[in-house]
Amino acid sequence: MQSEIRAGATQMTAAMLISGTIGWFVVMSGQPVSGVVFWRCLFGAISLLVVCAAMGLLRPGVISLKSAGIAVLGGVAIVLNWLLLFASYGHTSISIATTVYNTQPFMLLGLGALFLGEKITAAKLFWLTLAFAGMAAIVEAKPAAAGGHEGYGLGILLALGAAFFYALAAIAAKWLKGTPPHLIALIQVATGVLMLLPTVNFSELPTNGQSWSILITLGVVHTGLMYVLLYGAIQKLPIHLIGALSFIYPIAAILVDRLAFGHALQPLQLVGAAVILVAAAGMNLGWTPAQLLRTRAG
């Protein structure tokens, strides 16, 4: 059991570090959001198809019809999650969008109560309230360069929508425990290809090698490799560890945003981001408000 948890933790850490660089690749691709997601799905599907074939996962009977249906629904959620998150970058920044996106544990809390019968305790309500306070601080701290309050607010709403669909995909992954994660990821990106194919303008394809290399990297590394690691970790780890290790992602994204684009959080944004991360950590790690106060007093 412990060896499984260690393997899952290693997979989750690697997946979150890879995820932390995705904003840079999306922005540098110079492509419209729907195009980025389509090519990410296509190149991810190609790489995962090769992997699944080599592992013998394409033979009949590996996945049931019901599980395949759940994987497809999870794929719809993942694609909507990508579309909304990538769109949010243009209205806020990678740092802010990623921090707001990290409210997904609270989305998972609500969905768990709705679909899995999980109890919402007073402590979880406290952390939820604290996270909303952090969100309010971020909204209030609209930067002057954000292009207007409406655009900034829209970016935050897009990131919240992305968090909701990520939580849906996480619920689907938990239901698919025992199904090879490589096959889950293949079904989901193939679903994305079919969803977005009608939106692609093939007359305006990237014209330089750098753009294609970025799109291929998004497909092979940030999709094929990352989602195999992520789903493998989700199937091995308890919920609280999944939530705890998820904080590697926003921290890595904030560092990448600062180093690559020079975007630094304003003081009030920094406070709001810290409050959200502390609240999410408290909920996922099972802290109580009393424990937090004792830690501060100590």
PDB file of C-alpha atoms in Angstrom:
ATOM      1  CA  MET A   1       0.000   0.000   0.000  1.00  0.00           C
ATOM      2  CA  GLN A   2       2.765   2.422   0.939  1.00  0.00           C
ATOM      3  CA  SER A   3       4.686   1.650  -2.252  1.00  0.00           C
ATOM      4  CA  GLU A   4       1.545   2.410  -4.264  1.00  0.00           C
ATOM      5  CA  ILE A   5       1.140   5.732  -2.475  1.00  0.00           C
ATOM      6  CA  ARG A   6       4.805   6.632  -3.077  1.00  0.00           C
ATOM      7  CA  ALA A   7       4.463   5.807  -6.767  1.00  0.00           C
ATOM      8  CA  GLY A   8       1.276   7.855  -6.968  1.00  0.00           C
ATOM      9  CA  ALA A   9       2.905  10.806  -5.221  1.00  0.00           C
ATOM     10  CA  THR A  10       5.836  10.736  -7.659  1.00  0.00           C
ATOM     11  CA  GLN A  11       3.450  10.610 -10.613  1.00  0.00           C
ATOM     12  CA  MET A  12       1.327  13.449  -9.233  1.00  0.00           C
ATOM     13  CA  THR A  13       4.363  15.651  -8.577  1.00  0.00           C
ATOM     14  CA  ALA A  14       5.665  15.158 -12.118  1.00  0.00           C
ATOM     15  CA  ALA A  15       2.213  15.833 -13.587  1.00  0.00           C
ATOM     16  CA  MET A  16       1.830  19.069 -11.611  1.00  0.00           C
ATOM     17  CA  LEU A  17       5.288  20.341 -12.612  1.00  0.00           C
ATOM     18  CA  ILE A  18       4.471  19.695 -16.268  1.00  0.00           C
ATOM     19  CA  SER A  19       1.103  21.439 -15.820  1.00  0.00           C
ATOM     20  CA  GLY A  20       2.839  24.476 -14.347  1.00  0.00           C
ATOM     21  CA  THR A  21       4.498  25.225 -17.694  1.00  0.00           C
ATOM     22  CA  ILE A  22       1.415  24.818 -19.877  1.00  0.00           C
ATOM     23  CA  GLY A  23       0.397  28.489 -19.752  1.00  0.00           C
ATOM     24  CA  TRP A  24       3.702  29.536 -21.278  1.00  0.00           C
ATOM     25  CA  PHE A  25       3.307  27.081 -24.154  1.00  0.00           C
ATOM     26  CA  VAL A  26      -0.289  28.185 -24.808  1.00  0.00           C
ATOM     27  CA  VAL A  27       0.619  31.880 -24.925  1.00  0.00           C
ATOM     28  CA  MET A  28       3.757  31.330 -27.029  1.00  0.00           C
ATOM     29  CA  SER A  29       1.883  29.208 -29.577  1.00  0.00           C
ATOM     30  CA  GLY A  30       0.121  32.310 -30.889  1.00  0.00           C
ATOM     31  CA  GLN A  31      -2.885  30.192 -31.867  1.00  0.00           C
ATOM     32  CA  PRO A  32      -6.588  30.734 -31.031  1.00  0.00           C
ATOM     33  CA  VAL A  33      -7.756  28.825 -27.976  1.00  0.00           C
ATOM     34  CA  SER A  34      -9.892  26.311 -29.895  1.00  0.00           C
ATOM     35  CA  GLY A  35      -6.962  25.636 -32.250  1.00  0.00           C
ATOM     36  CA  VAL A  36      -4.537  25.063 -29.378  1.00  0.00           C
ATOM     37  CA  VAL A  37      -6.911  22.598 -27.726  1.00  0.00           C
ATOM     38  CA  PHE A  38      -7.612  20.771 -31.016  1.00  0.00           C
ATOM     39  CA  TRP A  39      -3.949  20.248 -31.851  1.00  0.00           C
ATOM     40  CA  ARG A  40      -3.217  19.330 -28.256  1.00  0.00           C
ATOM     41  CA  CYS A  41      -5.902  16.638 -28.473  1.00  0.00           C
ATOM     42  CA  LEU A  42      -4.763  15.421 -31.898  1.00  0.00           C
ATOM     43  CA  PHE A  43      -1.069  15.085 -31.097  1.00  0.00           C
ATOM     44  CA  GLY A  44      -1.948  13.688 -27.681  1.00  0.00           C
ATOM     45  CA  ALA A  45      -4.199  11.093 -29.308  1.00  0.00           C
ATOM     46  CA  ILE A  46      -1.475  10.044 -31.757  1.00  0.00           C
ATOM     47  CA  SER A  47       1.105   9.576 -29.000  1.00  0.00           C
ATOM     48  CA  LEU A  48      -1.343   7.768 -26.717  1.00  0.00           C
ATOM     49  CA  LEU A  49      -2.517   5.513 -29.546  1.00  0.00           C
ATOM     50  CA  VAL A  50       1.063   4.330 -30.042  1.00  0.00           C
ATOM     51  CA  VAL A  51       1.514   3.766 -26.304  1.00  0.00           C
ATOM     52  CA  CYS A  52      -1.793   1.906 -25.901  1.00  0.00           C
ATOM     53  CA  ALA A  53      -1.069  -0.291 -28.924  1.00  0.00           C
ATOM     54  CA  ALA A  54       2.380  -1.169 -27.573  1.00  0.00           C
ATOM     55  CA  MET A  55       0.852  -2.058 -24.198  1.00  0.00           C
ATOM     56  CA  GLY A  56      -1.848  -4.217 -25.752  1.00  0.00           C
ATOM     57  CA  LEU A  57      -4.653  -2.002 -24.468  1.00  0.00           C
ATOM     58  CA  LEU A  58      -6.557  -1.809 -27.757  1.00  0.00           C
ATOM     59  CA  ARG A  59      -7.795  -5.384 -27.670  1.00  0.00           C
ATOM     60  CA  PRO A  60     -11.488  -6.089 -26.992  1.00  0.00           C
ATOM     61  CA  GLY A  61     -12.528  -6.475 -23.382  1.00  0.00           C
ATOM     62  CA  VAL A  62      -9.960  -4.128 -21.843  1.00  0.00           C
ATOM     63  CA  ILE A  63     -12.654  -1.574 -21.057  1.00  0.00           C
ATOM     64  CA  SER A  64     -16.387  -2.077 -20.665  1.00  0.00           C
ATOM     65  CA  LEU A  65     -18.936  -0.100 -22.628  1.00  0.00           C
ATOM     66  CA  LYS A  66     -20.079   1.649 -19.449  1.00  0.00           C
ATOM     67  CA  SER A  67     -16.519   2.643 -18.521  1.00  0.00           C
ATOM     68  CA  ALA A  68     -15.865   3.866 -22.062  1.00  0.00           C
ATOM     69  CA  GLY A  69     -18.985   6.032 -21.804  1.00  0.00           C
ATOM     70  CA  ILE A  70     -17.785   7.522 -18.517  1.00  0.00           C
ATOM     71  CA  ALA A  71     -14.377   8.185 -20.093  1.00  0.00           C
ATOM     72  CA  VAL A  72     -16.042  10.007 -23.007  1.00  0.00           C
ATOM     73  CA  LEU A  73     -18.037  12.184 -20.610  1.00  0.00           C
ATOM     74  CA  GLY A  74     -14.831  12.887 -18.713  1.00  0.00           C
ATOM     75  CA  GLY A  75     -13.237  13.825 -22.024  1.00  0.00           C
ATOM     76  CA  VAL A  76     -15.985  16.362 -22.733  1.00  0.00           C
ATOM     77  CA  ALA A  77     -15.345  17.871 -19.286  1.00  0.00           C
ATOM     78  CA  ILE A  78     -11.571  17.977 -19.834  1.00  0.00           C
ATOM     79  CA  VAL A  79     -11.899  19.707 -23.221  1.00  0.00           C
ATOM     80  CA  LEU A  80     -14.297  22.314 -21.818  1.00  0.00           C
ATOM     81  CA  ASN A  81     -11.878  22.761 -18.926  1.00  0.00           C
ATOM     82  CA  TRP A  82      -8.990  23.486 -21.321  1.00  0.00           C
ATOM     83  CA  LEU A  83     -11.024  25.860 -23.474  1.00  0.00           C
ATOM     84  CA  LEU A  84     -12.124  27.944 -20.501  1.00  0.00           C
ATOM     85  CA  LEU A  85      -8.745  27.962 -18.743  1.00  0.00           C
ATOM     86  CA  PHE A  86      -6.759  28.929 -21.833  1.00  0.00           C
ATOM     87  CA  ALA A  87      -9.293  31.652 -22.667  1.00  0.00           C
ATOM     88  CA  SER A  88      -8.914  33.078 -19.154  1.00  0.00           C
ATOM     89  CA  TYR A  89      -5.190  33.787 -19.722  1.00  0.00           C
ATOM     90  CA  GLY A  90      -6.024  36.602 -22.130  1.00  0.00           C
ATOM     91  CA  HIS A  91      -8.221  38.387 -19.589  1.00  0.00           C
ATOM     92  CA  THR A  92      -6.181  38.047 -16.399  1.00  0.00           C
ATOM     93  CA  SER A  93      -2.738  36.441 -16.297  1.00  0.00           C
ATOM     94  CA  ILE A  94      -1.434  32.905 -16.013  1.00  0.00           C
ATOM     95  CA  SER A  95      -0.810  33.448 -12.285  1.00  0.00           C
ATOM     96  CA  ILE A  96      -4.271  34.731 -11.437  1.00  0.00           C
ATOM     97  CA  ALA A  97      -6.094  32.290 -13.715  1.00  0.00           C
ATOM     98  CA  THR A  98      -4.188  29.341 -12.258  1.00  0.00           C
ATOM     99  CA  THR A  99      -4.782  30.446  -8.658  1.00  0.00           C
ATOM    100  CA  VAL A 100      -8.526  30.858  -9.254  1.00  0.00           C
ATOM    101  CA  TYR A 101      -8.519  27.520 -11.103  1.00  0.00           C
ATOM    102  CA  ASN A 102      -7.151  25.938  -7.946  1.00  0.00           C
ATOM    103  CA  THR A 103     -10.556  26.355  -6.321  1.00  0.00           C
ATOM    104  CA  GLN A 104     -11.412  23.037  -7.995  1.00  0.00           C
ATOM    105  CA  PRO A 105     -11.130  21.126  -4.659  1.00  0.00           C
ATOM    106  CA  PHE A 106     -14.220  23.064  -3.533  1.00  0.00           C
ATOM    107  CA  MET A 107     -16.004  22.168  -6.751  1.00  0.00           C
ATOM    108  CA  LEU A 108     -15.042  18.563  -6.019  1.00  0.00           C
ATOM    109  CA  LEU A 109     -16.455  18.952  -2.497  1.00  0.00           C
ATOM    110  CA  GLY A 110     -19.852  19.955  -3.850  1.00  0.00           C
ATOM    111  CA  LEU A 111     -19.875  17.264  -6.515  1.00  0.00           C
ATOM    112  CA  GLY A 112     -18.795  14.655  -3.971  1.00  0.00           C
ATOM    113  CA  ALA A 113     -21.726  15.608  -1.760  1.00  0.00           C
ATOM    114  CA  LEU A 114     -24.089  15.500  -4.736  1.00  0.00           C
ATOM    115  CA  PHE A 115     -22.954  12.291  -6.444  1.00  0.00           C
ATOM    116  CA  LEU A 116     -21.018  10.334  -3.815  1.00  0.00           C
ATOM    117  CA  GLY A 117     -22.998  11.193  -0.686  1.00  0.00           C
ATOM    118  CA  GLU A 118     -20.010  12.759   1.070  1.00  0.00           C
ATOM    119  CA  LYS A 119     -20.798  14.880   4.135  1.00  0.00           C
ATOM    120  CA  ILE A 120     -19.988  18.604   4.164  1.00  0.00           C
ATOM    121  CA  THR A 121     -18.736  19.373   7.671  1.00  0.00           C
ATOM    122  CA  ALA A 122     -18.561  22.693   9.509  1.00  0.00           C
ATOM    123  CA  ALA A 123     -14.779  22.734   9.023  1.00  0.00           C
ATOM    124  CA  LYS A 124     -15.161  22.328   5.252  1.00  0.00           C
ATOM    125  CA  LEU A 125     -17.685  25.159   5.198  1.00  0.00           C
ATOM    126  CA  PHE A 126     -15.140  27.318   7.047  1.00  0.00           C
ATOM    127  CA  TRP A 127     -12.475  26.612   4.434  1.00  0.00           C
ATOM    128  CA  LEU A 128     -14.969  27.280   1.665  1.00  0.00           C
ATOM    129  CA  THR A 129     -15.843  30.657   3.192  1.00  0.00           C
ATOM    130  CA  LEU A 130     -12.154  31.485   3.536  1.00  0.00           C
ATOM    131  CA  ALA A 131     -11.556  30.620  -0.116  1.00  0.00           C
ATOM    132  CA  PHE A 132     -14.357  32.949  -1.171  1.00  0.00           C
ATOM    133  CA  ALA A 133     -12.711  35.711   0.873  1.00  0.00           C
ATOM    134  CA  GLY A 134      -9.498  35.102  -1.038  1.00  0.00           C
ATOM    135  CA  MET A 135     -11.435  35.197  -4.293  1.00  0.00           C
ATOM    136  CA  ALA A 136     -12.982  38.530  -3.300  1.00  0.00           C
ATOM    137  CA  ALA A 137      -9.510  39.952  -2.646  1.00  0.00           C
ATOM    138  CA  ILE A 138      -8.318  38.887  -6.090  1.00  0.00           C
ATOM    139  CA  VAL A 139     -11.390  40.381  -7.780  1.00  0.00           C
ATOM    140  CA  GLU A 140     -10.953  43.639  -5.871  1.00  0.00           C
ATOM    141  CA  ALA A 141      -7.261  43.835  -6.808  1.00  0.00           C
ATOM    142  CA  LYS A 142      -7.932  44.300 -10.537  1.00  0.00           C
ATOM    143  CA  PRO A 143      -4.629  45.454 -12.128  1.00  0.00           C
ATOM    144  CA  ALA A 144      -4.626  48.689 -14.092  1.00  0.00           C
ATOM    145  CA  ALA A 145      -3.380  46.841 -17.191  1.00  0.00           C
ATOM    146  CA  ALA A 146      -6.162  44.295 -17.164  1.00  0.00           C
ATOM    147  CA  GLY A 147      -8.055  46.045 -19.923  1.00  0.00           C
ATOM    148  CA  GLY A 148     -11.075  46.992 -17.825  1.00  0.00           C
ATOM    149  CA  HIS A 149     -12.933  45.422 -14.922  1.00  0.00           C
ATOM    150  CA  GLU A 150     -15.301  43.523 -17.193  1.00  0.00           C
ATOM    151  CA  GLY A 151     -12.440  41.715 -18.958  1.00  0.00           C
ATOM    152  CA  TYR A 152     -10.697  40.888 -15.701  1.00  0.00           C
ATOM    153  CA  GLY A 153     -13.913  39.609 -14.117  1.00  0.00           C
ATOM    154  CA  LEU A 154     -14.619  37.518 -17.205  1.00  0.00           C
ATOM    155  CA  GLY A 155     -11.183  35.939 -16.905  1.00  0.00           C
ATOM    156  CA  ILE A 156     -11.906  34.957 -13.308  1.00  0.00           C
ATOM    157  CA  LEU A 157     -15.300  33.500 -14.285  1.00  0.00           C
ATOM    158  CA  LEU A 158     -13.661  31.503 -17.086  1.00  0.00           C
ATOM    159  CA  ALA A 159     -11.091  30.095 -14.645  1.00  0.00           C
ATOM    160  CA  LEU A 160     -13.874  29.165 -12.209  1.00  0.00           C
ATOM    161  CA  GLY A 161     -15.735  27.401 -15.013  1.00  0.00           C
ATOM    162  CA  ALA A 162     -12.563  25.528 -15.901  1.00  0.00           C
ATOM    163  CA  ALA A 163     -12.212  24.419 -12.260  1.00  0.00           C
ATOM    164  CA  PHE A 164     -15.768  23.091 -12.278  1.00  0.00           C
ATOM    165  CA  PHE A 165     -15.203  20.961 -15.376  1.00  0.00           C
ATOM    166  CA  TYR A 166     -11.871  19.703 -14.008  1.00  0.00           C
ATOM    167  CA  ALA A 167     -13.718  18.540 -10.894  1.00  0.00           C
ATOM    168  CA  LEU A 168     -16.215  16.698 -13.091  1.00  0.00           C
ATOM    169  CA  ALA A 169     -13.343  14.966 -14.885  1.00  0.00           C
ATOM    170  CA  ALA A 170     -11.793  14.019 -11.528  1.00  0.00           C
ATOM    171  CA  ILE A 171     -15.071  12.416 -10.426  1.00  0.00           C
ATOM    172  CA  ALA A 172     -15.124  10.435 -13.680  1.00  0.00           C
ATOM    173  CA  ALA A 173     -11.521   9.298 -13.112  1.00  0.00           C
ATOM    174  CA  LYS A 174     -12.360   8.062  -9.610  1.00  0.00           C
ATOM    175  CA  TRP A 175     -15.233   6.018 -11.061  1.00  0.00           C
ATOM    176  CA  LEU A 176     -12.774   4.459 -13.525  1.00  0.00           C
ATOM    177  CA  LYS A 177     -10.429   3.028 -10.886  1.00  0.00           C
ATOM    178  CA  GLY A 178      -8.782  -0.073 -12.324  1.00  0.00           C
ATOM    179  CA  THR A 179      -9.031   1.119 -15.926  1.00  0.00           C
ATOM    180  CA  PRO A 180      -5.597   1.754 -17.529  1.00  0.00           C
ATOM    181  CA  PRO A 181      -4.986   5.527 -17.352  1.00  0.00           C
ATOM    182  CA  HIS A 182      -3.344   5.459 -20.792  1.00  0.00           C
ATOM    183  CA  LEU A 183      -6.607   4.226 -22.276  1.00  0.00           C
ATOM    184  CA  ILE A 184      -8.689   6.756 -20.342  1.00  0.00           C
ATOM    185  CA  ALA A 185      -6.524   9.600 -21.636  1.00  0.00           C
ATOM    186  CA  LEU A 186      -6.687   8.249 -25.214  1.00  0.00           C
ATOM    187  CA  ILE A 187     -10.492   8.097 -25.158  1.00  0.00           C
ATOM    188  CA  GLN A 188     -10.691  11.614 -23.741  1.00  0.00           C
ATOM    189  CA  VAL A 189      -8.380  13.325 -26.230  1.00  0.00           C
ATOM    190  CA  ALA A 190     -10.022  11.418 -29.098  1.00  0.00           C
ATOM    191  CA  THR A 191     -13.317  12.831 -27.837  1.00  0.00           C
ATOM    192  CA  GLY A 192     -11.709  16.276 -27.940  1.00  0.00           C
ATOM    193  CA  VAL A 193     -10.615  15.821 -31.557  1.00  0.00           C
ATOM    194  CA  LEU A 194     -14.169  14.969 -32.608  1.00  0.00           C
ATOM    195  CA  MET A 195     -15.639  17.833 -30.557  1.00  0.00           C
ATOM    196  CA  LEU A 196     -13.376  20.512 -32.000  1.00  0.00           C
ATOM    197  CA  LEU A 197     -12.841  19.295 -35.570  1.00  0.00           C
ATOM    198  CA  PRO A 198     -15.729  21.436 -36.932  1.00  0.00           C
ATOM    199  CA  THR A 199     -14.160  24.592 -35.423  1.00  0.00           C
ATOM    200  CA  VAL A 200     -10.706  24.236 -37.028  1.00  0.00           C
ATOM    201  CA  ASN A 201      -9.817  26.545 -39.910  1.00  0.00           C
ATOM    202  CA  PHE A 202      -7.334  24.441 -41.888  1.00  0.00           C
ATOM    203  CA  SER A 203      -6.627  27.368 -44.227  1.00  0.00           C
ATOM    204  CA  GLU A 204      -4.882  29.235 -41.382  1.00  0.00           C
ATOM    205  CA  LEU A 205      -2.463  26.670 -40.024  1.00  0.00           C
ATOM    206  CA  PRO A 206       0.778  27.637 -38.236  1.00  0.00           C
ATOM    207  CA  THR A 207       3.459  28.611 -40.740  1.00  0.00           C
ATOM    208  CA  ASN A 208       6.668  28.150 -38.733  1.00  0.00           C
ATOM    209  CA  GLY A 209       8.453  25.297 -37.042  1.00  0.00           C
ATOM    210  CA  GLN A 210       8.403  26.901 -33.601  1.00  0.00           C
ATOM    211  CA  SER A 211       4.599  27.002 -33.481  1.00  0.00           C
ATOM    212  CA  TRP A 212       4.345  23.382 -34.603  1.00  0.00           C
ATOM    213  CA  SER A 213       6.954  22.260 -32.070  1.00  0.00           C
ATOM    214  CA  ILE A 214       5.005  24.006 -29.299  1.00  0.00           C
ATOM    215  CA  LEU A 215       1.739  22.370 -30.371  1.00  0.00           C
ATOM    216  CA  ILE A 216       3.393  18.950 -30.605  1.00  0.00           C
ATOM    217  CA  THR A 217       4.888  19.403 -27.127  1.00  0.00           C
ATOM    218  CA  LEU A 218       1.459  20.352 -25.780  1.00  0.00           C
ATOM    219  CA  GLY A 219       0.076  17.145 -27.264  1.00  0.00           C
ATOM    220  CA  VAL A 220       2.816  14.676 -26.426  1.00  0.00           C
ATOM    221  CA  VAL A 221       4.174  16.003 -23.120  1.00  0.00           C
ATOM    222  CA  HIS A 222       1.420  18.163 -21.613  1.00  0.00           C
ATOM    223  CA  THR A 223      -1.337  15.779 -22.682  1.00  0.00           C
ATOM    224  CA  GLY A 224      -0.140  12.258 -23.408  1.00  0.00           C
ATOM    225  CA  LEU A 225       2.520  12.026 -20.710  1.00  0.00           C
ATOM    226  CA  MET A 226       0.917  14.361 -18.184  1.00  0.00           C
ATOM    227  CA  TYR A 227      -2.538  12.770 -18.160  1.00  0.00           C
ATOM    228  CA  VAL A 228      -1.133   9.256 -17.937  1.00  0.00           C
ATOM    229  CA  LEU A 229       0.791  10.405 -14.855  1.00  0.00           C
ATOM    230  CA  LEU A 230      -2.194  12.297 -13.451  1.00  0.00           C
ATOM    231  CA  TYR A 231      -4.787   9.553 -13.845  1.00  0.00           C
ATOM    232  CA  GLY A 232      -2.342   6.960 -12.600  1.00  0.00           C
ATOM    233  CA  ALA A 233      -1.819   9.081  -9.480  1.00  0.00           C
ATOM    234  CA  ILE A 234      -5.545   9.723  -8.948  1.00  0.00           C
ATOM    235  CA  GLN A 235      -6.193   5.992  -8.970  1.00  0.00           C
ATOM    236  CA  LYS A 236      -3.446   5.325  -6.383  1.00  0.00           C
ATOM    237  CA  LEU A 237      -3.799   8.233  -3.958  1.00  0.00           C
ATOM    238  CA  PRO A 238      -6.427   9.160  -1.369  1.00  0.00           C
ATOM    239  CA  ILE A 239      -8.330  12.386  -2.059  1.00  0.00           C
ATOM    240  CA  HIS A 240      -6.464  14.427   0.570  1.00  0.00           C
ATOM    241  CA  LEU A 241      -3.063  13.647  -0.987  1.00  0.00           C
ATOM    242  CA  ILE A 242      -4.330  14.447  -4.472  1.00  0.00           C
ATOM    243  CA  GLY A 243      -5.450  17.835  -3.189  1.00  0.00           C
ATOM    244  CA  ALA A 244      -2.227  18.499  -1.287  1.00  0.00           C
ATOM    245  CA  LEU A 245       0.067  17.687  -4.220  1.00  0.00           C
ATOM    246  CA  SER A 246      -2.120  19.749  -6.553  1.00  0.00           C
ATOM    247  CA  PHE A 247      -0.621  22.886  -4.980  1.00  0.00           C
ATOM    248  CA  ILE A 248       2.618  22.234  -6.855  1.00  0.00           C
ATOM    249  CA  TYR A 249       0.777  23.289 -10.030  1.00  0.00           C
ATOM    250  CA  PRO A 250      -0.201  26.883  -9.088  1.00  0.00           C
ATOM    251  CA  ILE A 251       3.159  27.534  -7.443  1.00  0.00           C
ATOM    252  CA  ALA A 252       5.007  26.349 -10.555  1.00  0.00           C
ATOM    253  CA  ALA A 253       2.671  28.363 -12.821  1.00  0.00           C
ATOM    254  CA  ILE A 254       3.186  31.562 -10.801  1.00  0.00           C
ATOM    255  CA  LEU A 255       6.981  31.115 -10.996  1.00  0.00           C
ATOM    256  CA  VAL A 256       6.859  30.460 -14.750  1.00  0.00           C
ATOM    257  CA  ASP A 257       4.614  33.500 -15.290  1.00  0.00           C
ATOM    258  CA  ARG A 258       7.023  35.672 -13.315  1.00  0.00           C
ATOM    259  CA  LEU A 259      10.160  34.408 -15.041  1.00  0.00           C
ATOM    260  CA  ALA A 260       8.801  34.185 -18.599  1.00  0.00           C
ATOM    261  CA  PHE A 261       6.499  37.219 -18.761  1.00  0.00           C
ATOM    262  CA  GLY A 262       7.494  39.344 -15.770  1.00  0.00           C
ATOM    263  CA  HIS A 263       3.994  39.150 -14.259  1.00  0.00           C
ATOM    264  CA  ALA A 264       4.134  39.641 -10.510  1.00  0.00           C
ATOM    265  CA  LEU A 265       1.104  39.475  -8.225  1.00  0.00           C
ATOM    266  CA  GLN A 266       0.075  42.731  -6.575  1.00  0.00           C
ATOM    267  CA  PRO A 267      -0.002  42.746  -2.757  1.00  0.00           C
ATOM    268  CA  LEU A 268      -3.777  42.232  -2.494  1.00  0.00           C
ATOM    269  CA  GLN A 269      -3.681  39.570  -5.221  1.00  0.00           C
ATOM    270  CA  LEU A 270      -0.863  37.833  -3.359  1.00  0.00           C
ATOM    271  CA  VAL A 271      -2.919  37.854  -0.154  1.00  0.00           C
ATOM    272  CA  GLY A 272      -5.963  36.498  -1.989  1.00  0.00           C
ATOM    273  CA  ALA A 273      -3.912  33.766  -3.665  1.00  0.00           C
ATOM    274  CA  ALA A 274      -2.352  32.742  -0.344  1.00  0.00           C
ATOM    275  CA  VAL A 275      -5.782  32.618   1.334  1.00  0.00           C
ATOM    276  CA  ILE A 276      -7.205  30.408  -1.431  1.00  0.00           C
ATOM    277  CA  LEU A 277      -4.254  28.014  -1.276  1.00  0.00           C
ATOM    278  CA  VAL A 278      -4.353  27.819   2.533  1.00  0.00           C
ATOM    279  CA  ALA A 279      -8.118  27.192   2.453  1.00  0.00           C
ATOM    280  CA  ALA A 280      -7.790  24.463  -0.163  1.00  0.00           C
ATOM    281  CA  ALA A 281      -4.927  22.878   1.792  1.00  0.00           C
ATOM    282  CA  GLY A 282      -6.960  22.990   4.993  1.00  0.00           C
ATOM    283  CA  MET A 283      -9.917  21.266   3.383  1.00  0.00           C
ATOM    284  CA  ASN A 284      -7.918  18.586   1.599  1.00  0.00           C
ATOM    285  CA  LEU A 285      -5.650  17.820   4.542  1.00  0.00           C
ATOM    286  CA  GLY A 286      -8.502  17.721   7.037  1.00  0.00           C
ATOM    287  CA  TRP A 287      -7.364  20.682   9.146  1.00  0.00           C
ATOM    288  CA  THR A 288      -9.756  22.359  11.551  1.00  0.00           C
ATOM    289  CA  PRO A 289      -9.821  26.124  12.227  1.00  0.00           C
ATOM    290  CA  ALA A 290      -8.574  25.409  15.764  1.00  0.00           C
ATOM    291  CA  GLN A 291      -5.504  23.610  14.379  1.00  0.00           C
ATOM    292  CA  LEU A 292      -4.736  26.584  12.145  1.00  0.00           C
ATOM    293  CA  LEU A 293      -4.940  28.965  15.095  1.00  0.00           C
ATOM    294  CA  ARG A 294      -2.692  26.700  17.200  1.00  0.00           C
ATOM    295  CA  THR A 295      -0.140  26.604  14.381  1.00  0.00           C
ATOM    296  CA  ARG A 296      -0.106  30.402  14.158  1.00  0.00           C
ATOM    297  CA  ALA A 297       0.174  30.735  17.932  1.00  0.00           C
ATOM    298  CA  GLY A 298       3.083  28.340  17.996  1.00  0.00           C
TER     299      GLY A 298
END
